[in-house]
Short mmCIF file of C-alpha atoms and ligand atoms in Angstrom, two decimals:
data_model
loop_
_atom_site.label_atom_id
_atom_site.label_comp_id
_atom_site.label_asym_id
_atom_site.label_seq_id
_atom_site.Cartn_x
_atom_site.Cartn_y
_atom_site.Cartn_z
CA MET A 420 126.09 67.23 128.94
CA ALA A 421 125.13 70.67 129.29
CA ILE A 422 126.71 73.35 127.93
CA LYS A 423 125.28 76.22 129.52
CA ALA A 424 126.40 79.80 128.62
CA ARG A 425 124.99 83.68 129.11
CA VAL A 426 122.28 84.44 126.52
CA ARG A 427 123.27 87.83 124.99
CA VAL A 428 120.12 90.26 124.76
CA VAL A 429 121.25 92.86 122.42
CA ALA A 430 118.51 95.54 121.00
CA LEU A 431 118.73 96.34 117.34
CA PHE A 432 117.43 100.28 116.53
CA LEU A 433 115.92 100.48 112.61
CA LEU A 434 116.21 104.23 112.14
CA VAL A 435 114.02 105.11 109.70
CA LEU A 436 113.76 108.35 109.08
CA PHE A 437 111.93 110.35 106.17
CA LEU A 438 111.38 113.57 104.40
CA ALA A 439 108.84 115.64 103.42
CA PRO A 440 108.97 115.70 99.42
CA VAL A 441 109.31 119.29 99.11
CA VAL A 442 112.31 121.40 99.96
CA ASN A 443 111.95 123.75 101.98
CA LEU A 444 110.47 121.76 105.36
CA THR A 445 111.91 118.96 107.52
CA ARG A 446 109.55 116.62 108.98
CA LEU A 447 109.08 114.63 112.36
CA GLN A 448 111.66 111.75 112.75
CA VAL A 449 110.59 108.76 113.91
CA LEU A 450 112.85 106.43 115.74
CA ARG A 451 111.71 102.64 115.92
CA SER A 452 113.29 99.78 118.26
CA GLU A 453 113.11 96.49 117.43
CA GLU A 454 114.09 93.99 120.18
CA LEU A 455 114.74 90.56 118.36
CA PHE A 456 116.11 88.56 120.88
CA ALA A 457 115.06 86.06 123.63
CA ARG A 458 114.73 86.33 127.46
CA PRO A 459 117.64 86.82 128.78
CA ASP A 460 116.70 83.54 131.17
CA ASN A 461 116.76 81.38 128.08
CA THR A 462 119.65 78.87 128.10
CA ARG A 463 119.47 76.24 126.08
CA THR A 464 121.95 73.00 126.16
CA LEU A 465 122.82 70.02 123.55
CA GLU A 466 119.55 68.13 124.86
CA ASP A 467 117.04 70.84 124.16
CA LEU A 468 118.67 71.57 121.42
CA SER A 469 118.14 68.12 119.69
CA LEU A 470 114.90 67.45 120.81
CA ARG A 471 113.94 70.59 119.19
CA GLY A 472 111.29 69.98 116.13
CA SER A 473 111.71 71.25 112.84
CA LEU A 474 110.36 74.56 110.64
CA LEU A 475 109.31 73.36 107.11
CA ASP A 476 108.19 74.93 104.09
CA ARG A 477 104.64 74.41 103.19
CA THR A 478 105.35 71.04 100.77
CA GLY A 479 107.11 69.81 104.41
CA GLN A 480 110.59 70.59 102.87
CA PRO A 481 112.56 71.22 106.02
CA LEU A 482 114.01 75.15 106.98
CA ALA A 483 115.39 74.58 110.43
CA GLN A 484 116.05 71.33 112.34
CA SER A 485 118.04 70.09 114.66
CA ARG A 486 121.28 67.66 114.18
CA GLU A 487 123.55 66.57 116.50
CA GLY A 488 122.71 69.01 119.15
CA ARG A 489 122.67 72.23 116.47
CA ARG A 490 120.16 73.86 114.77
CA VAL A 491 121.26 73.97 110.86
CA TYR A 492 119.08 76.10 108.12
CA PRO A 493 119.23 74.35 104.49
CA LEU A 494 118.77 77.54 103.30
CA GLY A 495 121.18 79.55 104.88
CA PRO A 496 120.64 83.11 103.96
CA ILE A 497 117.93 83.07 102.15
CA THR A 498 115.31 82.25 105.39
CA GLY A 499 117.94 84.09 107.97
CA PRO A 500 116.77 87.10 109.12
CA LEU A 501 112.95 85.32 109.12
CA LEU A 502 113.71 82.32 111.05
CA GLY A 503 116.36 83.68 113.03
CA TYR A 504 118.59 80.98 115.13
CA MET A 505 118.45 79.42 117.99
CA THR A 506 122.02 78.90 119.62
CA GLY A 507 123.84 77.65 123.37
CA ARG A 508 125.27 81.09 123.60
CA LEU A 509 122.98 83.23 121.17
CA GLY A 510 119.74 82.01 122.45
CA ALA A 511 116.74 82.36 119.98
CA ALA A 512 115.63 84.94 117.50
CA GLY A 513 112.92 85.61 114.75
CA LEU A 514 110.53 82.61 114.03
CA GLU A 515 112.77 80.14 116.21
CA ALA A 516 112.26 82.48 119.07
CA SER A 517 108.46 82.96 118.04
CA LEU A 518 107.81 79.26 117.81
CA GLU A 519 109.63 77.76 120.85
CA ALA A 520 106.74 76.97 122.27
CA ARG A 521 105.21 74.94 119.49
CA THR A 522 108.41 72.91 118.59
CA ALA A 523 109.86 72.88 121.87
CA GLY A 524 111.14 68.96 123.41
CA TYR A 525 109.41 67.70 126.88
CA ALA A 526 111.10 65.80 130.13
CA VAL A 527 107.65 66.26 131.63
CA PRO A 528 104.74 66.36 129.21
CA ARG A 529 102.44 69.33 129.65
CA THR A 530 99.65 67.90 127.25
CA PRO A 531 97.81 64.34 127.51
CA MET A 532 99.37 64.25 123.49
CA GLN A 533 102.88 64.93 125.00
CA ALA A 534 102.24 62.38 128.18
CA TRP A 535 100.96 59.94 125.02
CA ASN A 536 103.87 60.29 123.28
CA LEU A 537 106.02 59.99 126.34
CA VAL A 538 104.72 57.04 127.43
CA ALA A 539 103.67 54.80 124.92
CA ARG A 540 106.72 55.58 122.30
CA GLY A 541 108.68 57.24 125.11
CA GLU A 542 109.27 60.78 122.54
CA ARG A 543 110.20 63.79 123.86
CA ARG A 544 110.50 65.34 120.35
CA GLY A 545 108.86 68.66 120.13
CA ASP A 546 106.28 69.15 117.41
CA ASP A 547 107.61 70.26 113.69
CA VAL A 548 105.71 74.03 112.37
CA VAL A 549 104.65 73.82 108.56
CA LEU A 550 105.34 77.60 107.52
CA THR A 551 102.88 78.86 104.61
CA LEU A 552 106.25 79.42 102.52
CA ASP A 553 106.78 78.04 98.99
CA ARG A 554 110.63 77.69 99.03
CA ASP A 555 111.41 77.71 95.00
CA LEU A 556 109.48 81.35 95.48
CA GLN A 557 111.81 82.49 98.54
CA LYS A 558 114.89 81.36 96.94
CA LEU A 559 113.61 83.47 94.02
CA ALA A 560 112.82 86.50 95.88
CA TRP A 561 116.11 86.46 97.59
CA GLY A 562 118.26 86.61 94.47
CA LEU A 563 115.89 89.32 93.13
CA LEU A 564 117.39 91.66 95.84
CA GLU A 565 120.93 91.08 95.11
CA GLY A 566 123.09 93.51 95.51
CA SER A 567 120.23 95.44 97.26
CA ARG A 568 119.08 96.12 100.45
CA GLY A 569 115.33 95.38 100.74
CA ALA A 570 112.51 92.89 100.98
CA VAL A 571 110.07 91.17 98.68
CA LEU A 572 106.26 90.01 99.77
CA VAL A 573 104.77 87.41 97.90
CA LEU A 574 101.15 86.69 99.52
CA ASP A 575 98.86 84.10 97.83
CA VAL A 576 95.40 85.98 97.31
CA PRO A 577 93.14 83.70 97.48
CA THR A 578 93.77 82.27 100.96
CA GLY A 579 95.97 84.97 102.33
CA GLU A 580 98.87 83.56 102.57
CA ILE A 581 102.59 84.52 102.88
CA LEU A 582 104.73 82.45 99.94
CA ALA A 583 107.82 84.10 100.05
CA VAL A 584 109.74 87.07 102.41
CA ALA A 585 113.03 88.15 101.49
CA SER A 586 115.35 90.37 103.37
CA ARG A 587 118.85 91.58 103.08
CA PRO A 588 121.19 92.00 103.43
CA SER A 589 121.23 88.16 105.73
CA PHE A 590 122.98 86.43 107.64
CA ASP A 591 124.39 82.89 107.09
CA PRO A 592 123.20 80.96 110.06
CA ALA A 593 126.36 78.42 109.99
CA THR A 594 128.86 81.06 111.06
CA LEU A 595 126.18 83.09 113.06
CA GLU A 596 128.43 82.55 115.66
CA ALA A 597 131.81 83.02 114.40
CA ASP A 598 130.30 86.64 112.62
CA TRP A 599 128.32 87.92 116.01
CA GLU A 600 130.78 90.82 116.75
CA SER A 601 130.49 92.30 112.99
CA LEU A 602 126.68 91.33 112.29
CA ARG A 603 126.00 93.24 115.88
CA VAL A 604 127.13 96.70 114.70
CA ASP A 605 126.81 96.39 110.94
CA PRO A 606 124.59 99.48 110.50
CA ALA A 607 123.09 97.60 107.74
CA ALA A 608 121.05 95.41 110.55
CA PRO A 609 121.66 92.15 108.69
CA LEU A 610 119.62 90.68 111.70
CA ILE A 611 116.38 92.58 111.00
CA GLU A 612 114.10 90.90 109.21
CA ARG A 613 112.56 93.88 106.86
CA GLY A 614 109.65 92.01 104.79
CA THR A 615 107.22 91.91 108.32
CA GLN A 616 108.95 94.58 110.67
CA GLY A 617 110.76 96.77 108.77
CA LEU A 618 108.48 99.92 108.79
CA TYR A 619 108.95 102.46 105.87
CA PRO A 620 106.93 105.98 104.03
CA PRO A 621 105.26 104.08 101.56
CA GLY A 622 105.38 106.88 99.03
CA SER A 623 103.41 107.28 96.12
CA THR A 624 102.26 103.40 96.65
CA PHE A 625 99.87 104.47 98.99
CA LYS A 626 97.49 106.06 96.33
CA ILE A 627 96.06 102.90 96.12
CA LEU A 628 95.11 103.34 99.47
CA THR A 629 94.10 106.59 99.08
CA MET A 630 92.13 106.35 96.06
CA ALA A 631 89.96 103.56 97.54
CA GLY A 632 89.20 105.95 100.84
CA ALA A 633 88.20 108.88 98.88
CA LEU A 634 85.72 106.80 96.62
CA ALA A 635 84.30 104.59 99.15
CA ASP A 636 84.00 107.71 101.44
CA GLY A 637 82.45 109.97 98.51
CA ARG A 638 85.34 112.24 98.57
CA THR A 639 85.09 111.77 94.81
CA SER A 640 84.75 109.77 91.90
CA ALA A 641 85.78 108.79 88.78
CA ASP A 642 84.34 111.19 86.34
CA GLU A 643 86.59 114.26 88.44
CA VAL A 644 88.73 116.10 86.41
CA PHE A 645 91.78 117.38 89.06
CA ALA A 646 93.42 120.54 87.41
CA CYS A 647 96.92 119.86 88.19
CA THR A 648 99.69 123.35 87.62
CA GLY A 649 102.41 120.90 88.75
CA SER A 650 102.18 122.07 92.66
CA MET A 651 99.44 123.06 95.62
CA ASP A 652 99.08 124.89 98.33
CA ALA A 653 99.59 121.92 101.19
CA GLY A 654 98.94 124.17 104.17
CA ASN A 655 102.10 125.55 105.27
CA PHE A 656 104.29 124.78 102.26
CA ILE A 657 104.17 124.38 98.78
CA LEU A 658 103.50 120.64 97.36
CA HIS A 659 105.62 119.94 94.32
CA ASP A 660 104.32 117.35 91.78
CA ASN A 661 106.66 115.38 89.52
CA ALA A 662 105.44 117.16 86.25
CA VAL A 663 102.11 119.41 85.25
CA HIS A 664 99.98 117.22 84.40
CA GLY A 665 97.03 119.52 83.51
CA PRO A 666 93.22 118.28 83.29
CA VAL A 667 93.68 114.65 84.88
CA ARG A 668 90.88 112.58 85.30
CA LEU A 669 91.11 110.47 88.45
CA GLU A 670 92.49 107.11 86.56
CA GLU A 671 94.22 109.29 84.66
CA ALA A 672 95.86 110.38 87.99
CA LEU A 673 97.22 107.27 89.28
CA VAL A 674 98.43 106.22 86.13
CA VAL A 675 101.17 108.99 86.09
CA SER A 676 101.37 109.24 89.39
CA CYS A 677 99.84 113.29 90.50
CA ASN A 678 100.70 114.33 93.63
CA VAL A 679 97.97 117.56 93.38
CA THR A 680 95.60 114.79 93.03
CA PHE A 681 96.25 112.59 95.97
CA ALA A 682 97.34 115.70 98.01
CA THR A 683 93.75 116.71 97.43
CA LEU A 684 92.30 113.65 98.26
CA GLY A 685 94.66 113.38 101.48
CA GLN A 686 92.97 116.95 102.56
CA ARG A 687 89.03 115.84 101.73
CA LEU A 688 89.69 112.96 103.98
CA GLY A 689 91.80 114.45 106.68
CA VAL A 690 94.64 113.11 108.81
CA GLU A 691 91.79 111.05 110.81
CA GLY A 692 89.90 109.47 107.72
CA LEU A 693 93.52 108.22 106.40
CA ARG A 694 94.00 107.04 109.58
CA ARG A 695 90.77 105.19 109.31
CA TRP A 696 90.80 103.82 105.87
CA MET A 697 94.37 102.15 107.41
CA ASP A 698 92.40 100.71 110.31
CA GLU A 699 89.81 99.47 108.02
CA PHE A 700 92.34 97.55 105.73
CA GLY A 701 93.16 95.90 108.84
CA LEU A 702 97.04 97.99 108.55
CA LEU A 703 97.23 98.70 112.81
CA ASP A 704 96.55 95.15 114.17
CA GLU A 705 98.99 92.51 115.27
CA LEU A 706 98.67 89.61 113.06
CA PRO A 707 98.71 86.13 115.41
CA LEU A 708 99.52 84.62 112.62
CA VAL A 709 102.78 86.77 111.39
CA PRO A 710 105.03 86.08 114.18
CA ASN A 711 107.01 89.67 115.24
CA ALA A 712 105.08 91.56 112.44
CA ALA A 713 105.32 95.10 112.75
CA ALA A 714 101.83 97.12 112.36
CA ALA A 715 101.33 100.61 110.83
CA ARG A 716 102.00 103.37 112.04
CA PRO A 717 99.44 106.16 111.21
CA VAL A 718 100.14 109.69 111.24
CA HIS A 719 100.61 111.89 113.49
CA SER A 720 101.97 115.15 112.66
CA GLY A 721 99.98 118.12 113.47
CA ALA A 722 101.10 120.06 110.82
CA PRO A 723 98.83 121.88 108.74
CA SER A 724 100.37 119.99 105.50
CA ALA A 725 100.10 116.67 107.15
CA ALA A 726 96.94 115.19 105.16
CA ALA A 727 98.25 116.29 102.12
CA GLU A 728 101.90 114.80 102.64
CA ALA A 729 99.81 111.99 104.13
CA GLY A 730 97.41 111.51 101.63
CA ILE A 731 100.89 110.61 98.47
CA GLY A 732 102.04 107.94 101.34
CA GLN A 733 105.10 110.66 103.35
CA ALA A 734 104.29 112.98 105.91
CA ASP A 735 105.30 110.65 108.72
CA LEU A 736 103.02 107.59 108.36
CA LEU A 737 105.02 104.01 108.29
CA LEU A 738 104.33 100.65 107.20
CA SER A 739 105.93 97.42 105.96
CA PRO A 740 105.79 96.12 103.04
CA LEU A 741 103.62 93.52 104.25
CA ALA A 742 101.30 95.55 105.32
CA MET A 743 101.42 97.08 101.53
CA ALA A 744 101.00 93.75 99.98
CA ARG A 745 97.46 93.09 102.19
CA VAL A 746 96.36 96.48 100.62
CA ALA A 747 96.91 95.09 97.24
CA ALA A 748 95.23 92.05 97.95
CA ALA A 749 92.67 93.13 99.16
CA LEU A 750 91.95 95.11 96.12
CA ALA A 751 92.53 92.18 93.85
CA ARG A 752 90.21 90.35 96.20
CA GLY A 753 87.54 93.24 95.20
CA GLY A 754 87.27 94.68 98.36
CA VAL A 755 87.78 92.18 100.59
CA ASP A 756 90.49 91.81 103.12
CA LEU A 757 91.89 88.38 104.41
CA GLU A 758 94.42 88.51 107.36
CA PRO A 759 98.21 87.29 105.74
CA ARG A 760 99.34 84.21 107.57
CA LEU A 761 102.89 82.24 108.03
CA LEU A 762 101.55 79.87 110.04
CA ARG A 763 99.79 76.69 108.25
CA ALA A 764 100.36 74.09 110.69
CA GLN A 765 101.79 72.72 113.58
CA THR A 766 102.51 68.53 112.77
CA ARG A 767 104.07 65.12 114.65
CA ARG A 768 105.34 62.49 112.79
CA GLY A 769 103.34 63.63 109.65
CA GLU A 770 100.12 64.60 111.68
CA GLU A 771 98.45 67.55 112.64
CA THR A 772 98.28 68.36 116.23
CA TRP A 773 97.45 71.92 115.24
CA ARG A 774 95.64 74.17 112.60
CA PRO A 775 94.36 77.70 112.36
CA ALA A 776 91.13 78.39 112.10
CA PRO A 777 90.65 79.64 108.11
CA PRO A 778 90.81 82.95 107.33
CA ARG A 779 87.80 85.29 107.85
CA ALA A 780 86.52 87.18 104.83
CA ARG A 781 86.22 90.39 105.58
CA ARG A 782 84.53 93.34 103.38
CA VAL A 783 87.07 96.92 103.10
CA LEU A 784 85.39 98.43 99.90
CA PRO A 785 82.40 97.86 97.31
CA ARG A 786 83.42 95.86 94.92
CA ALA A 787 82.76 98.97 92.41
CA VAL A 788 85.46 100.52 94.04
CA ALA A 789 87.46 97.96 94.14
CA GLU A 790 87.60 97.52 90.64
CA GLU A 791 88.19 101.52 89.60
CA VAL A 792 91.03 100.75 91.48
CA GLY A 793 92.07 98.31 89.93
CA ARG A 794 91.37 99.23 86.48
CA ALA A 795 94.05 102.31 87.78
CA MET A 796 96.53 100.00 88.45
CA THR A 797 96.24 97.53 85.58
CA ALA A 798 96.75 100.85 83.25
CA ALA A 799 99.59 102.27 85.45
CA VAL A 800 100.99 98.92 84.58
CA ALA A 801 100.17 99.08 80.97
CA ARG A 802 100.94 102.85 79.93
CA GLY A 803 102.23 104.69 82.92
CA THR A 804 104.48 104.92 86.07
CA GLY A 805 104.67 101.32 86.47
CA ARG A 806 105.35 99.92 82.58
CA ALA A 807 108.53 98.42 83.49
CA ALA A 808 106.71 95.21 85.32
CA ALA A 809 104.68 94.42 82.55
CA LEU A 810 104.41 90.84 81.59
CA SER A 811 103.64 89.85 78.13
CA GLY A 812 100.49 87.53 78.22
CA VAL A 813 99.41 88.77 81.49
CA ALA A 814 97.49 91.75 82.50
CA VAL A 815 99.40 93.14 86.01
CA ALA A 816 98.17 95.72 88.25
CA GLY A 817 100.63 97.12 90.35
CA LYS A 818 101.37 101.08 91.47
CA THR A 819 105.09 102.56 92.01
CA GLY A 820 106.37 104.59 94.77
CA THR A 821 109.30 106.54 95.59
CA ALA A 822 109.48 107.40 98.91
CA GLU A 823 111.62 110.72 99.97
CA ASN A 824 114.14 109.98 103.50
CA PRO A 825 116.92 111.69 104.65
CA HIS A 826 119.30 108.90 103.65
CA GLY A 827 120.12 109.15 100.49
CA ALA A 828 118.26 108.34 97.51
CA PRO A 829 114.74 107.77 97.94
CA HIS A 830 113.28 103.93 98.78
CA ALA A 831 112.05 102.48 95.15
CA TRP A 832 108.78 100.46 96.05
CA PHE A 833 106.55 98.51 93.65
CA VAL A 834 102.88 96.83 95.19
CA GLY A 835 100.77 94.72 92.68
CA TYR A 836 98.95 91.85 91.82
CA ALA A 837 98.30 89.58 88.75
CA PRO A 838 96.94 88.50 86.69
CA ALA A 839 94.59 91.71 87.10
CA ASP A 840 91.37 89.85 85.83
CA LYS A 841 91.61 86.81 87.88
CA PRO A 842 94.20 87.50 90.70
CA GLU A 843 97.05 85.45 92.19
CA VAL A 844 99.34 87.08 93.56
CA ALA A 845 100.12 90.19 95.36
CA VAL A 846 103.90 91.40 96.08
CA ALA A 847 105.20 94.38 97.45
CA ILE A 848 108.96 95.30 96.60
CA LEU A 849 110.42 97.58 98.37
CA LEU A 850 114.59 98.69 97.71
CA GLU A 851 116.13 100.92 100.25
CA ASN A 852 117.79 104.23 98.98
CA ALA A 853 118.33 102.56 95.18
CA GLY A 854 116.23 105.18 93.62
CA GLY A 855 112.83 105.29 91.57
CA GLY A 856 110.27 102.59 91.65
CA GLY A 857 109.49 102.78 88.32
CA THR A 858 113.15 101.85 86.98
CA HIS A 859 114.31 99.57 90.52
CA ALA A 860 111.91 97.90 91.68
CA ALA A 861 109.10 97.43 89.13
CA PRO A 862 111.30 95.48 86.79
CA LEU A 863 112.09 93.34 89.85
CA ALA A 864 108.15 92.60 90.30
CA SER A 865 108.20 91.57 86.27
CA HIS A 866 110.70 88.72 87.47
CA LEU A 867 108.61 87.86 90.49
CA LEU A 868 105.60 87.59 89.17
CA GLN A 869 106.86 85.98 85.97
CA GLU A 870 107.73 82.51 88.13
CA ALA A 871 104.87 82.89 91.08
CA LEU A 872 102.17 82.89 87.88
CA SER A 873 104.38 79.63 86.08
CA PRO A 874 102.65 76.68 87.48
ZN1 ZN B 2234 99.88 116.44 89.06
#
């Protein structure tokens, strides 16, 4: 019995607007469109859905599976925007859509393995896909976002695997069809996965990249003392700082998040230098093992102030929580990047039928530079703007951000890793319009790291 229905295609628009951190200049606006939905020719039948393979977490626990011709999602809204959905009426979205070729059942085999399964076993069911997610950490990350709009992303430092990617608001896949009309038009965009696809101004969390790039390029040194008078000429306007920091060494400048210091380094690197460093960290790349992830947008503005503003994570540069977590993880590894991954393996009856090649380690920075930035991040949590992220008995390295944007309160950020001396996990937390990163995002990092590090 086949239920055929027209698949609806809807484009959602995630509007990311931002404003310079000073009052008298309005910056460029950026519109990001995100087409999350499947091809219009997708039509699914009960049989098709029954034969579909499962999506599993890293330990083999089901996250999406077929039951009586329907897809069911054991974690419900906790994995909503990431996994997406697959129904006869609405088609497929998210990972469900991206992994269709791996999980689809078959009447006609396309590979020798499928031919064997069909002939020898009479089996037409699609393969399962094992994700890198940790079910418990995913639940915890989602719980931390209660009452917020935003994302929490956790990376495993040794492997680059994504352990959690939580995004709120979300939707309940069990009532998706009934809720569709309201979800579709909800201005809070509950269908958007914010951790890997949301693009935001990074604000002061970007100072870790500015610092690393400026040190590696020889544009500054750990000993340089900057004279912060609380404001500076950014080119075509006066850029104001959050305080008058006076004479301040580079490390101390990160601890207190001095805008004058990092806007100055932005000017020395220039827009092109900052773009090159985003590229060095891999932020402009497509990620084959993180389906649907959005590449970062480097500065496009030609304003004289663009380099100074970009040095403090404003101007018109945009990136995802995943991108910032990737930068933190590279610093945690002493300057070595591993491409992030969400796909671990493809299996059939528990036996692997595909596994991606091991991640290739790529040196981005001299070790001494990564360690210098790491020391400053550790100090920022021990005694600076990131104090609320501290854990007892474990040193945390981190940087807060309070990213200006025209939708009201700034976006609150925290980016970091722990333990600082032997890193295991890197995290990025983004809360839309929540206010100061040190006040709102850093405390969540403390909870998250505590759980992520407990054996
Ligand atoms: Zn300052």
